[in-house]
Amino acid sequence: KSSGFVTRSILAAPILLKGRCIGVVEAINHREGGYSEADLRVFEAFASQAGVAIENARLFASLQGEKAKLSMLFNEMRDAALLTDGTGAILLANAAARRLLGLGAEGGRISALIEGMTLTPSLAEILAAEKEVVQFEAVREEPQKLILAGSASHVHDVHAGGVSGRVVVFRDVTDERREEGLKRNFLS
C-alpha cells in the first residue's frame, strides 16, 4: 500500500528440484491484462530451467569447496607427493615435493627429476610393474647426499580402463639411514 504498486494480474510457477519445491517464480501485471495457459506453460518451462541452473550452481560450489579441501590437504602433507600421467609427466606436486626436488610450478617429467640418482628398482621396472604399489628408493650422492624412500601407486582410469598415471609418495630418509649406518659401525 505504501509503495502505491497495484497488482492487476499475477502468474506463479514453482521451481521444482527432484520433486521438491525450492522456490517460486512470479510474473506480475501482464501488459495485455491477464495471463493465458500458454504463458503458464512457458513460465513453468522457465521455472524448470531455473531449478536446473540453481542445482548446477550448488553442485559447482560444492565441487569448488571439495577441491579447495583436497588442495589444502595435498599441500599440507609432510610427505612429498606427485601425480603423474601415463607418460611420466608431472601433473601435480605438493609443496614438500617441490622443496625436496627443487621443482618449479610448471611440473616437468619424472625421468628428469631422477637424473643423477640411483633408483631401486629402476624407473622402467616401476612403470612396468603389475603390482598396485611399488616401493622404491632413490639415492643422490652429489652435491649433497639425499636418500628418498617411497611408493608409486597406480591411478586407474575408470572410463578407459587400465592405468592412467601414478601417485608417487616419498620422504627424505637421509638422516635415518645415516643413523642406521652409525649404529651398525658402533656395534661392529
Short mmCIF file of N, CA and C in Angstrom, two decimals:
data_model
loop_
_atom_site.label_atom_id
_atom_site.label_comp_id
_atom_site.label_asym_id
_atom_site.label_seq_id
_atom_site.Cartn_x
_atom_site.Cartn_y
_atom_site.Cartn_z
N LYS A 1 0.82 -1.20 0.00
CA LYS A 1 0.00 0.00 0.00
C LYS A 1 0.86 1.26 0.00
N SER A 2 1.95 1.23 0.80
CA SER A 2 2.75 2.44 0.94
C SER A 2 3.50 2.76 -0.35
N SER A 3 3.81 1.74 -1.19
CA SER A 3 4.53 2.00 -2.44
C SER A 3 3.61 2.47 -3.55
N GLY A 4 2.33 2.18 -3.40
CA GLY A 4 1.39 2.57 -4.44
C GLY A 4 1.35 1.60 -5.61
N PHE A 5 2.06 0.47 -5.53
CA PHE A 5 2.08 -0.51 -6.61
C PHE A 5 0.79 -1.31 -6.58
N VAL A 6 0.16 -1.44 -7.76
CA VAL A 6 -1.11 -2.15 -7.86
C VAL A 6 -0.89 -3.42 -8.67
N THR A 7 -1.31 -4.55 -8.12
CA THR A 7 -1.21 -5.83 -8.83
C THR A 7 -2.54 -6.08 -9.53
N ARG A 8 -2.46 -6.15 -10.89
CA ARG A 8 -3.65 -6.40 -11.68
C ARG A 8 -3.74 -7.87 -12.07
N SER A 9 -2.56 -8.51 -12.29
CA SER A 9 -2.53 -9.94 -12.61
C SER A 9 -1.22 -10.52 -12.13
N ILE A 10 -1.24 -11.80 -11.79
CA ILE A 10 -0.04 -12.46 -11.29
C ILE A 10 0.01 -13.88 -11.83
N LEU A 11 1.23 -14.33 -12.14
CA LEU A 11 1.45 -15.71 -12.61
C LEU A 11 2.59 -16.26 -11.77
N ALA A 12 2.38 -17.42 -11.17
CA ALA A 12 3.41 -18.03 -10.32
C ALA A 12 3.63 -19.47 -10.74
N ALA A 13 4.90 -19.89 -10.74
CA ALA A 13 5.25 -21.28 -11.06
C ALA A 13 6.30 -21.74 -10.06
N PRO A 14 6.14 -22.96 -9.55
CA PRO A 14 7.11 -23.46 -8.58
C PRO A 14 8.42 -23.84 -9.27
N ILE A 15 9.52 -23.62 -8.57
CA ILE A 15 10.83 -24.11 -9.03
C ILE A 15 11.02 -25.44 -8.34
N LEU A 16 10.89 -26.52 -9.11
CA LEU A 16 10.98 -27.86 -8.55
C LEU A 16 12.36 -28.45 -8.81
N LEU A 17 12.87 -29.12 -7.79
CA LEU A 17 14.15 -29.79 -7.92
C LEU A 17 14.02 -31.15 -7.26
N LYS A 18 14.11 -32.19 -8.06
CA LYS A 18 13.99 -33.56 -7.56
C LYS A 18 12.71 -33.74 -6.76
N GLY A 19 11.62 -33.21 -7.31
CA GLY A 19 10.31 -33.36 -6.68
C GLY A 19 10.07 -32.47 -5.48
N ARG A 20 10.99 -31.57 -5.19
CA ARG A 20 10.89 -30.69 -4.02
C ARG A 20 10.84 -29.24 -4.50
N CYS A 21 9.94 -28.46 -3.91
CA CYS A 21 9.83 -27.05 -4.28
C CYS A 21 10.91 -26.26 -3.55
N ILE A 22 11.79 -25.62 -4.32
CA ILE A 22 12.87 -24.84 -3.71
C ILE A 22 12.65 -23.33 -3.86
N GLY A 23 11.57 -22.97 -4.53
CA GLY A 23 11.28 -21.56 -4.71
C GLY A 23 10.10 -21.36 -5.65
N VAL A 24 9.77 -20.12 -5.89
CA VAL A 24 8.67 -19.77 -6.77
C VAL A 24 9.10 -18.60 -7.63
N VAL A 25 8.74 -18.67 -8.92
CA VAL A 25 9.00 -17.55 -9.82
C VAL A 25 7.65 -16.89 -10.09
N GLU A 26 7.64 -15.57 -10.05
CA GLU A 26 6.38 -14.84 -10.26
C GLU A 26 6.55 -13.78 -11.34
N ALA A 27 5.48 -13.61 -12.09
CA ALA A 27 5.39 -12.50 -13.05
C ALA A 27 4.16 -11.68 -12.65
N ILE A 28 4.31 -10.39 -12.69
CA ILE A 28 3.23 -9.52 -12.21
C ILE A 28 2.86 -8.53 -13.31
N ASN A 29 1.56 -8.31 -13.46
CA ASN A 29 0.98 -7.28 -14.34
C ASN A 29 1.36 -7.46 -15.80
N HIS A 30 0.72 -8.43 -16.44
CA HIS A 30 0.90 -8.66 -17.88
C HIS A 30 0.48 -7.39 -18.62
N ARG A 31 1.20 -7.07 -19.67
CA ARG A 31 0.92 -5.83 -20.42
C ARG A 31 -0.48 -5.81 -21.02
N GLU A 32 -0.95 -6.99 -21.42
CA GLU A 32 -2.25 -7.04 -22.09
C GLU A 32 -3.36 -7.47 -21.16
N GLY A 33 -3.19 -7.31 -19.88
CA GLY A 33 -4.28 -7.58 -18.94
C GLY A 33 -4.10 -8.82 -18.10
N GLY A 34 -4.10 -10.00 -18.69
CA GLY A 34 -4.02 -11.22 -17.90
C GLY A 34 -3.11 -12.25 -18.56
N TYR A 35 -2.88 -13.35 -17.86
CA TYR A 35 -2.01 -14.41 -18.36
C TYR A 35 -2.85 -15.53 -18.91
N SER A 36 -2.32 -16.21 -19.95
CA SER A 36 -3.03 -17.32 -20.59
C SER A 36 -2.40 -18.65 -20.17
N GLU A 37 -3.01 -19.75 -20.58
CA GLU A 37 -2.45 -21.09 -20.34
C GLU A 37 -1.10 -21.24 -21.04
N ALA A 38 -0.97 -20.65 -22.22
CA ALA A 38 0.31 -20.71 -22.96
C ALA A 38 1.40 -19.99 -22.17
N ASP A 39 1.04 -18.85 -21.56
CA ASP A 39 2.01 -18.13 -20.71
C ASP A 39 2.44 -19.01 -19.54
N LEU A 40 1.50 -19.73 -18.95
CA LEU A 40 1.80 -20.60 -17.81
C LEU A 40 2.76 -21.71 -18.22
N ARG A 41 2.52 -22.34 -19.38
CA ARG A 41 3.41 -23.42 -19.85
C ARG A 41 4.83 -22.89 -20.09
N VAL A 42 4.95 -21.72 -20.70
CA VAL A 42 6.26 -21.12 -20.94
C VAL A 42 6.94 -20.79 -19.61
N PHE A 43 6.15 -20.25 -18.69
CA PHE A 43 6.70 -19.86 -17.39
C PHE A 43 7.13 -21.08 -16.58
N GLU A 44 6.38 -22.17 -16.65
CA GLU A 44 6.76 -23.41 -15.96
C GLU A 44 8.06 -23.97 -16.55
N ALA A 45 8.22 -23.89 -17.88
CA ALA A 45 9.47 -24.34 -18.51
C ALA A 45 10.63 -23.48 -18.03
N PHE A 46 10.39 -22.17 -17.92
CA PHE A 46 11.42 -21.27 -17.40
C PHE A 46 11.77 -21.63 -15.96
N ALA A 47 10.77 -21.91 -15.14
CA ALA A 47 11.00 -22.28 -13.74
C ALA A 47 11.79 -23.59 -13.66
N SER A 48 11.48 -24.52 -14.54
CA SER A 48 12.21 -25.79 -14.58
C SER A 48 13.68 -25.56 -14.90
N GLN A 49 13.96 -24.72 -15.87
CA GLN A 49 15.35 -24.39 -16.23
C GLN A 49 16.05 -23.64 -15.10
N ALA A 50 15.30 -22.79 -14.40
CA ALA A 50 15.87 -22.08 -13.25
C ALA A 50 16.27 -23.09 -12.16
N GLY A 51 15.46 -24.13 -11.96
CA GLY A 51 15.79 -25.17 -10.98
C GLY A 51 17.06 -25.90 -11.35
N VAL A 52 17.21 -26.22 -12.64
CA VAL A 52 18.43 -26.89 -13.12
C VAL A 52 19.64 -25.97 -12.91
N ALA A 53 19.50 -24.69 -13.22
CA ALA A 53 20.60 -23.73 -13.05
C ALA A 53 20.99 -23.59 -11.58
N ILE A 54 19.99 -23.54 -10.70
CA ILE A 54 20.28 -23.43 -9.27
C ILE A 54 21.01 -24.67 -8.78
N GLU A 55 20.56 -25.85 -9.20
CA GLU A 55 21.23 -27.10 -8.80
C GLU A 55 22.66 -27.15 -9.33
N ASN A 56 22.86 -26.73 -10.58
CA ASN A 56 24.22 -26.70 -11.14
C ASN A 56 25.11 -25.75 -10.35
N ALA A 57 24.58 -24.61 -9.97
CA ALA A 57 25.36 -23.65 -9.18
C ALA A 57 25.72 -24.24 -7.82
N ARG A 58 24.78 -24.94 -7.20
CA ARG A 58 25.06 -25.59 -5.90
C ARG A 58 26.13 -26.66 -6.06
N LEU A 59 25.99 -27.50 -7.09
CA LEU A 59 26.98 -28.55 -7.33
C LEU A 59 28.35 -27.98 -7.61
N PHE A 60 28.41 -26.91 -8.40
CA PHE A 60 29.69 -26.27 -8.71
C PHE A 60 30.33 -25.71 -7.44
N ALA A 61 29.53 -25.05 -6.60
CA ALA A 61 30.07 -24.50 -5.35
C ALA A 61 30.56 -25.63 -4.45
N SER A 62 29.83 -26.73 -4.40
CA SER A 62 30.24 -27.88 -3.59
C SER A 62 31.54 -28.47 -4.13
N LEU A 63 31.64 -28.60 -5.44
CA LEU A 63 32.85 -29.13 -6.07
C LEU A 63 34.04 -28.22 -5.81
N GLN A 64 33.85 -26.92 -5.90
CA GLN A 64 34.93 -25.97 -5.61
C GLN A 64 35.39 -26.10 -4.16
N GLY A 65 34.43 -26.27 -3.25
CA GLY A 65 34.77 -26.44 -1.84
C GLY A 65 35.58 -27.71 -1.60
N GLU A 66 35.17 -28.80 -2.22
CA GLU A 66 35.89 -30.07 -2.07
C GLU A 66 37.28 -29.96 -2.70
N LYS A 67 37.37 -29.28 -3.82
CA LYS A 67 38.68 -29.11 -4.48
C LYS A 67 39.62 -28.31 -3.58
N ALA A 68 39.10 -27.28 -2.93
CA ALA A 68 39.92 -26.47 -2.04
C ALA A 68 40.40 -27.30 -0.84
N LYS A 69 39.51 -28.15 -0.29
CA LYS A 69 39.90 -29.02 0.82
C LYS A 69 41.01 -29.99 0.41
N LEU A 70 40.82 -30.64 -0.75
CA LEU A 70 41.83 -31.59 -1.23
C LEU A 70 43.15 -30.89 -1.51
N SER A 71 43.09 -29.72 -2.08
CA SER A 71 44.30 -28.97 -2.38
C SER A 71 45.04 -28.61 -1.10
N MET A 72 44.30 -28.18 -0.08
CA MET A 72 44.92 -27.85 1.19
C MET A 72 45.54 -29.10 1.82
N LEU A 73 44.81 -30.21 1.81
CA LEU A 73 45.33 -31.46 2.36
C LEU A 73 46.58 -31.90 1.63
N PHE A 74 46.55 -31.86 0.30
CA PHE A 74 47.67 -32.28 -0.54
C PHE A 74 48.90 -31.43 -0.24
N ASN A 75 48.72 -30.12 -0.14
CA ASN A 75 49.86 -29.23 0.07
C ASN A 75 50.36 -29.21 1.50
N GLU A 76 49.53 -29.61 2.46
CA GLU A 76 49.95 -29.63 3.86
C GLU A 76 50.57 -30.96 4.28
N MET A 77 50.56 -31.95 3.39
CA MET A 77 51.17 -33.25 3.71
C MET A 77 52.65 -33.07 4.01
N ARG A 78 53.14 -33.77 5.01
CA ARG A 78 54.57 -33.71 5.33
C ARG A 78 55.37 -34.50 4.32
N ASP A 79 54.80 -35.64 3.87
CA ASP A 79 55.47 -36.43 2.84
C ASP A 79 55.31 -35.73 1.49
N ALA A 80 56.31 -35.94 0.63
CA ALA A 80 56.25 -35.38 -0.71
C ALA A 80 55.32 -36.24 -1.56
N ALA A 81 54.56 -35.62 -2.45
CA ALA A 81 53.63 -36.36 -3.30
C ALA A 81 53.61 -35.76 -4.70
N LEU A 82 53.58 -36.65 -5.68
CA LEU A 82 53.48 -36.27 -7.09
C LEU A 82 52.35 -37.05 -7.73
N LEU A 83 51.69 -36.46 -8.69
CA LEU A 83 50.73 -37.15 -9.53
C LEU A 83 51.23 -37.04 -10.95
N THR A 84 51.40 -38.19 -11.62
CA THR A 84 51.89 -38.18 -13.00
C THR A 84 50.84 -38.79 -13.91
N ASP A 85 50.94 -38.46 -15.19
CA ASP A 85 50.08 -39.13 -16.16
C ASP A 85 50.77 -40.42 -16.59
N GLY A 86 50.19 -41.12 -17.56
CA GLY A 86 50.72 -42.40 -18.00
C GLY A 86 52.08 -42.30 -18.67
N THR A 87 52.46 -41.13 -19.16
CA THR A 87 53.74 -40.97 -19.84
C THR A 87 54.86 -40.50 -18.91
N GLY A 88 54.52 -40.20 -17.65
CA GLY A 88 55.53 -39.74 -16.69
C GLY A 88 55.60 -38.24 -16.54
N ALA A 89 54.69 -37.50 -17.17
CA ALA A 89 54.65 -36.05 -16.99
C ALA A 89 54.02 -35.74 -15.64
N ILE A 90 54.60 -34.81 -14.92
CA ILE A 90 54.11 -34.46 -13.59
C ILE A 90 52.93 -33.51 -13.73
N LEU A 91 51.78 -33.96 -13.21
CA LEU A 91 50.57 -33.15 -13.27
C LEU A 91 50.42 -32.28 -12.02
N LEU A 92 50.74 -32.85 -10.86
CA LEU A 92 50.64 -32.14 -9.59
C LEU A 92 51.83 -32.49 -8.71
N ALA A 93 52.28 -31.53 -7.95
CA ALA A 93 53.35 -31.77 -6.97
C ALA A 93 53.03 -30.92 -5.75
N ASN A 94 53.08 -31.53 -4.57
CA ASN A 94 52.80 -30.73 -3.37
C ASN A 94 54.04 -29.95 -2.97
N ALA A 95 53.89 -29.11 -1.95
CA ALA A 95 54.98 -28.22 -1.52
C ALA A 95 56.21 -29.01 -1.07
N ALA A 96 55.99 -30.13 -0.37
CA ALA A 96 57.13 -30.94 0.10
C ALA A 96 57.92 -31.51 -1.08
N ALA A 97 57.23 -31.95 -2.13
CA ALA A 97 57.92 -32.48 -3.31
C ALA A 97 58.68 -31.37 -4.03
N ARG A 98 58.07 -30.22 -4.17
CA ARG A 98 58.75 -29.10 -4.84
C ARG A 98 60.00 -28.69 -4.07
N ARG A 99 59.92 -28.69 -2.74
CA ARG A 99 61.05 -28.31 -1.91
C ARG A 99 62.16 -29.36 -2.00
N LEU A 100 61.83 -30.64 -1.86
CA LEU A 100 62.84 -31.71 -1.88
C LEU A 100 63.53 -31.85 -3.23
N LEU A 101 62.76 -31.69 -4.30
CA LEU A 101 63.30 -31.93 -5.63
C LEU A 101 63.64 -30.66 -6.40
N GLY A 102 63.38 -29.51 -5.80
CA GLY A 102 63.68 -28.25 -6.48
C GLY A 102 62.79 -28.03 -7.69
N LEU A 103 61.55 -28.46 -7.60
CA LEU A 103 60.61 -28.32 -8.72
C LEU A 103 60.05 -26.91 -8.79
N GLY A 104 59.82 -26.46 -10.00
CA GLY A 104 59.10 -25.21 -10.19
C GLY A 104 57.62 -25.49 -10.26
N ALA A 105 56.83 -24.47 -10.47
CA ALA A 105 55.38 -24.63 -10.56
C ALA A 105 54.96 -25.32 -11.86
N GLU A 106 55.85 -25.33 -12.86
CA GLU A 106 55.46 -25.84 -14.18
C GLU A 106 55.47 -27.35 -14.30
N GLY A 107 55.98 -28.07 -13.31
CA GLY A 107 55.97 -29.54 -13.38
C GLY A 107 57.22 -30.08 -14.01
N GLY A 108 57.09 -30.87 -15.04
CA GLY A 108 58.22 -31.50 -15.70
C GLY A 108 57.95 -32.98 -15.89
N ARG A 109 59.01 -33.74 -15.99
CA ARG A 109 58.89 -35.19 -16.18
C ARG A 109 59.59 -35.91 -15.04
N ILE A 110 59.05 -37.03 -14.64
CA ILE A 110 59.62 -37.80 -13.55
C ILE A 110 61.03 -38.27 -13.89
N SER A 111 61.28 -38.58 -15.16
CA SER A 111 62.61 -39.05 -15.58
C SER A 111 63.66 -37.95 -15.38
N ALA A 112 63.29 -36.69 -15.59
CA ALA A 112 64.23 -35.58 -15.39
C ALA A 112 64.54 -35.39 -13.91
N LEU A 113 63.58 -35.67 -13.04
CA LEU A 113 63.79 -35.50 -11.60
C LEU A 113 64.79 -36.50 -11.04
N ILE A 114 64.80 -37.70 -11.60
CA ILE A 114 65.68 -38.72 -11.04
C ILE A 114 67.04 -38.77 -11.72
N GLU A 115 67.28 -37.86 -12.65
CA GLU A 115 68.59 -37.80 -13.30
C GLU A 115 69.65 -37.56 -12.23
N GLY A 116 70.71 -38.34 -12.27
CA GLY A 116 71.77 -38.22 -11.28
C GLY A 116 71.49 -39.01 -10.01
N MET A 117 70.36 -39.74 -9.99
CA MET A 117 70.01 -40.55 -8.82
C MET A 117 70.07 -42.02 -9.21
N THR A 118 70.34 -42.86 -8.22
CA THR A 118 70.26 -44.30 -8.41
C THR A 118 68.91 -44.73 -7.86
N LEU A 119 68.08 -45.27 -8.73
CA LEU A 119 66.72 -45.65 -8.36
C LEU A 119 66.62 -47.16 -8.27
N THR A 120 66.12 -47.67 -7.15
CA THR A 120 65.95 -49.11 -6.95
C THR A 120 64.52 -49.39 -6.55
N PRO A 121 63.76 -50.12 -7.35
CA PRO A 121 64.05 -50.63 -8.69
C PRO A 121 64.10 -49.48 -9.69
N SER A 122 64.49 -49.80 -10.90
CA SER A 122 64.65 -48.75 -11.93
C SER A 122 63.29 -48.16 -12.30
N LEU A 123 63.33 -46.98 -12.94
CA LEU A 123 62.10 -46.32 -13.37
C LEU A 123 61.31 -47.21 -14.32
N ALA A 124 62.01 -47.86 -15.24
CA ALA A 124 61.34 -48.75 -16.20
C ALA A 124 60.61 -49.88 -15.47
N GLU A 125 61.25 -50.42 -14.43
CA GLU A 125 60.62 -51.50 -13.66
C GLU A 125 59.40 -50.99 -12.89
N ILE A 126 59.50 -49.80 -12.35
CA ILE A 126 58.37 -49.23 -11.62
C ILE A 126 57.19 -49.00 -12.56
N LEU A 127 57.48 -48.42 -13.73
CA LEU A 127 56.40 -48.13 -14.69
C LEU A 127 55.77 -49.38 -15.26
N ALA A 128 56.55 -50.44 -15.40
CA ALA A 128 56.04 -51.68 -15.99
C ALA A 128 55.44 -52.62 -14.95
N ALA A 129 55.57 -52.29 -13.67
CA ALA A 129 55.12 -53.19 -12.61
C ALA A 129 53.63 -53.46 -12.68
N GLU A 130 53.28 -54.71 -12.44
CA GLU A 130 51.88 -55.11 -12.40
C GLU A 130 51.26 -54.84 -11.03
N LYS A 131 52.11 -54.81 -10.00
CA LYS A 131 51.62 -54.59 -8.64
C LYS A 131 51.00 -53.20 -8.53
N GLU A 132 49.98 -53.10 -7.67
CA GLU A 132 49.32 -51.82 -7.44
C GLU A 132 50.26 -50.79 -6.83
N VAL A 133 51.12 -51.23 -5.91
CA VAL A 133 52.03 -50.34 -5.20
C VAL A 133 53.43 -50.90 -5.30
N VAL A 134 54.38 -50.06 -5.72
CA VAL A 134 55.79 -50.46 -5.82
C VAL A 134 56.60 -49.57 -4.88
N GLN A 135 57.33 -50.20 -3.96
CA GLN A 135 58.21 -49.47 -3.05
C GLN A 135 59.51 -49.16 -3.79
N PHE A 136 60.11 -48.01 -3.54
CA PHE A 136 61.37 -47.66 -4.20
C PHE A 136 62.26 -46.86 -3.27
N GLU A 137 63.51 -46.75 -3.69
CA GLU A 137 64.48 -45.90 -3.00
C GLU A 137 65.30 -45.19 -4.07
N ALA A 138 65.52 -43.90 -3.89
CA ALA A 138 66.32 -43.10 -4.80
C ALA A 138 67.46 -42.46 -4.01
N VAL A 139 68.69 -42.61 -4.53
CA VAL A 139 69.86 -42.08 -3.84
C VAL A 139 70.62 -41.15 -4.77
N ARG A 140 70.93 -39.96 -4.25
CA ARG A 140 71.76 -38.99 -4.97
C ARG A 140 72.96 -38.71 -4.08
N GLU A 141 74.17 -38.83 -4.64
CA GLU A 141 75.40 -38.61 -3.87
C GLU A 141 75.85 -37.16 -3.90
N GLU A 142 75.70 -36.48 -5.02
CA GLU A 142 76.21 -35.11 -5.19
C GLU A 142 75.08 -34.16 -5.54
N PRO A 143 75.12 -32.93 -5.22
CA PRO A 143 76.12 -32.18 -4.47
C PRO A 143 76.06 -32.49 -2.98
N GLN A 144 74.91 -32.97 -2.51
CA GLN A 144 74.76 -33.34 -1.11
C GLN A 144 73.97 -34.64 -1.09
N LYS A 145 74.36 -35.58 -0.24
CA LYS A 145 73.70 -36.88 -0.20
C LYS A 145 72.22 -36.71 0.14
N LEU A 146 71.40 -37.41 -0.64
CA LEU A 146 69.96 -37.39 -0.45
C LEU A 146 69.43 -38.80 -0.70
N ILE A 147 68.68 -39.32 0.25
CA ILE A 147 68.06 -40.64 0.09
C ILE A 147 66.56 -40.46 0.27
N LEU A 148 65.82 -40.84 -0.76
CA LEU A 148 64.36 -40.76 -0.73
C LEU A 148 63.80 -42.17 -0.74
N ALA A 149 62.82 -42.43 0.08
CA ALA A 149 62.14 -43.72 0.10
C ALA A 149 60.65 -43.46 -0.07
N GLY A 150 59.99 -44.31 -0.84
CA GLY A 150 58.56 -44.10 -1.04
C GLY A 150 57.90 -45.20 -1.81
N SER A 151 56.75 -44.86 -2.36
CA SER A 151 55.97 -45.82 -3.12
C SER A 151 55.31 -45.13 -4.30
N ALA A 152 55.11 -45.93 -5.35
CA ALA A 152 54.40 -45.46 -6.54
C ALA A 152 53.16 -46.34 -6.70
N SER A 153 51.99 -45.72 -6.75
CA SER A 153 50.72 -46.44 -6.85
C SER A 153 50.07 -46.14 -8.19
N HIS A 154 49.35 -47.11 -8.72
CA HIS A 154 48.62 -46.93 -9.97
C HIS A 154 47.42 -46.00 -9.77
N VAL A 155 47.14 -45.19 -10.78
CA VAL A 155 45.90 -44.44 -10.86
C VAL A 155 45.14 -45.06 -12.02
N HIS A 156 43.95 -45.60 -11.72
CA HIS A 156 43.17 -46.28 -12.74
C HIS A 156 42.19 -45.33 -13.40
N ASP A 157 42.06 -45.46 -14.72
CA ASP A 157 41.08 -44.70 -15.48
C ASP A 157 39.82 -45.54 -15.56
N VAL A 158 38.77 -45.13 -14.83
CA VAL A 158 37.56 -45.94 -14.77
C VAL A 158 36.81 -45.96 -16.10
N HIS A 159 37.00 -44.94 -16.94
CA HIS A 159 36.29 -44.88 -18.22
C HIS A 159 36.99 -45.69 -19.29
N ALA A 160 38.30 -45.54 -19.42
CA ALA A 160 39.04 -46.22 -20.47
C ALA A 160 39.60 -47.56 -20.01
N GLY A 161 39.67 -47.76 -18.71
CA GLY A 161 40.27 -48.98 -18.18
C GLY A 161 41.78 -48.86 -18.22
N GLY A 162 42.46 -49.57 -17.37
CA GLY A 162 43.92 -49.54 -17.35
C GLY A 162 44.46 -48.44 -16.47
N VAL A 163 45.77 -48.32 -16.48
CA VAL A 163 46.48 -47.35 -15.65
C VAL A 163 46.65 -46.05 -16.42
N SER A 164 46.21 -44.95 -15.82
CA SER A 164 46.32 -43.65 -16.49
C SER A 164 47.42 -42.78 -15.89
N GLY A 165 48.04 -43.25 -14.81
CA GLY A 165 49.09 -42.46 -14.18
C GLY A 165 49.55 -43.11 -12.90
N ARG A 166 50.31 -42.34 -12.12
CA ARG A 166 50.85 -42.83 -10.86
C ARG A 166 50.76 -41.73 -9.79
N VAL A 167 50.56 -42.18 -8.56
CA VAL A 167 50.71 -41.32 -7.40
C VAL A 167 52.01 -41.77 -6.74
N VAL A 168 52.95 -40.85 -6.61
CA VAL A 168 54.26 -41.15 -6.03
C VAL A 168 54.37 -40.38 -4.71
N VAL A 169 54.52 -41.12 -3.62
CA VAL A 169 54.65 -40.51 -2.30
C VAL A 169 56.00 -40.94 -1.73
N PHE A 170 56.77 -39.98 -1.24
CA PHE A 170 58.10 -40.29 -0.74
C PHE A 170 58.51 -39.29 0.32
N ARG A 171 59.59 -39.64 1.03
CA ARG A 171 60.11 -38.73 2.04
C ARG A 171 61.62 -38.87 2.11
N ASP A 172 62.24 -37.87 2.69
CA ASP A 172 63.69 -37.84 2.85
C ASP A 172 64.05 -38.73 4.04
N VAL A 173 64.82 -39.79 3.79
CA VAL A 173 65.25 -40.71 4.86
C VAL A 173 66.77 -40.65 5.03
N THR A 174 67.41 -39.61 4.54
CA THR A 174 68.86 -39.48 4.59
C THR A 174 69.38 -39.56 6.03
N ASP A 175 68.79 -38.79 6.94
CA ASP A 175 69.24 -38.80 8.33
C ASP A 175 69.02 -40.15 8.99
N GLU A 176 67.87 -40.78 8.70
CA GLU A 176 67.60 -42.10 9.27
C GLU A 176 68.65 -43.12 8.83
N ARG A 177 68.97 -43.11 7.54
CA ARG A 177 69.96 -44.07 7.02
C ARG A 177 71.35 -43.78 7.58
N ARG A 178 71.67 -42.51 7.76
CA ARG A 178 72.96 -42.14 8.34
C ARG A 178 73.06 -42.67 9.77
N GLU A 179 71.98 -42.50 10.54
CA GLU A 179 71.95 -43.01 11.91
C GLU A 179 72.06 -44.53 11.96
N GLU A 180 71.36 -45.21 11.04
CA GLU A 180 71.45 -46.67 10.96
C GLU A 180 72.89 -47.10 10.69
N GLY A 181 73.57 -46.39 9.80
CA GLY A 181 74.97 -46.69 9.48
C GLY A 181 75.87 -46.48 10.69
N LEU A 182 75.63 -45.40 11.43
CA LEU A 182 76.41 -45.13 12.64
C LEU A 182 76.20 -46.23 13.69
N LYS A 183 74.95 -46.68 13.84
CA LYS A 183 74.66 -47.75 14.80
C LYS A 183 75.38 -49.04 14.40
N ARG A 184 75.30 -49.38 13.11
CA ARG A 184 75.99 -50.60 12.64
C ARG A 184 77.47 -50.51 12.88
N ASN A 185 78.07 -49.36 12.56
CA ASN A 185 79.51 -49.19 12.77
C ASN A 185 79.88 -49.28 14.25
N PHE A 186 79.05 -48.69 15.08
CA PHE A 186 79.32 -48.72 16.51
C PHE A 186 79.25 -50.15 17.03
N LEU A 187 78.23 -50.90 16.61
CA LEU A 187 78.07 -52.27 17.06
C LEU A 187 79.19 -53.17 16.54
N SER A 188 79.61 -52.96 15.32
CA SER A 188 80.70 -53.80 14.79
C SER A 188 82.03 -53.37 15.36
#
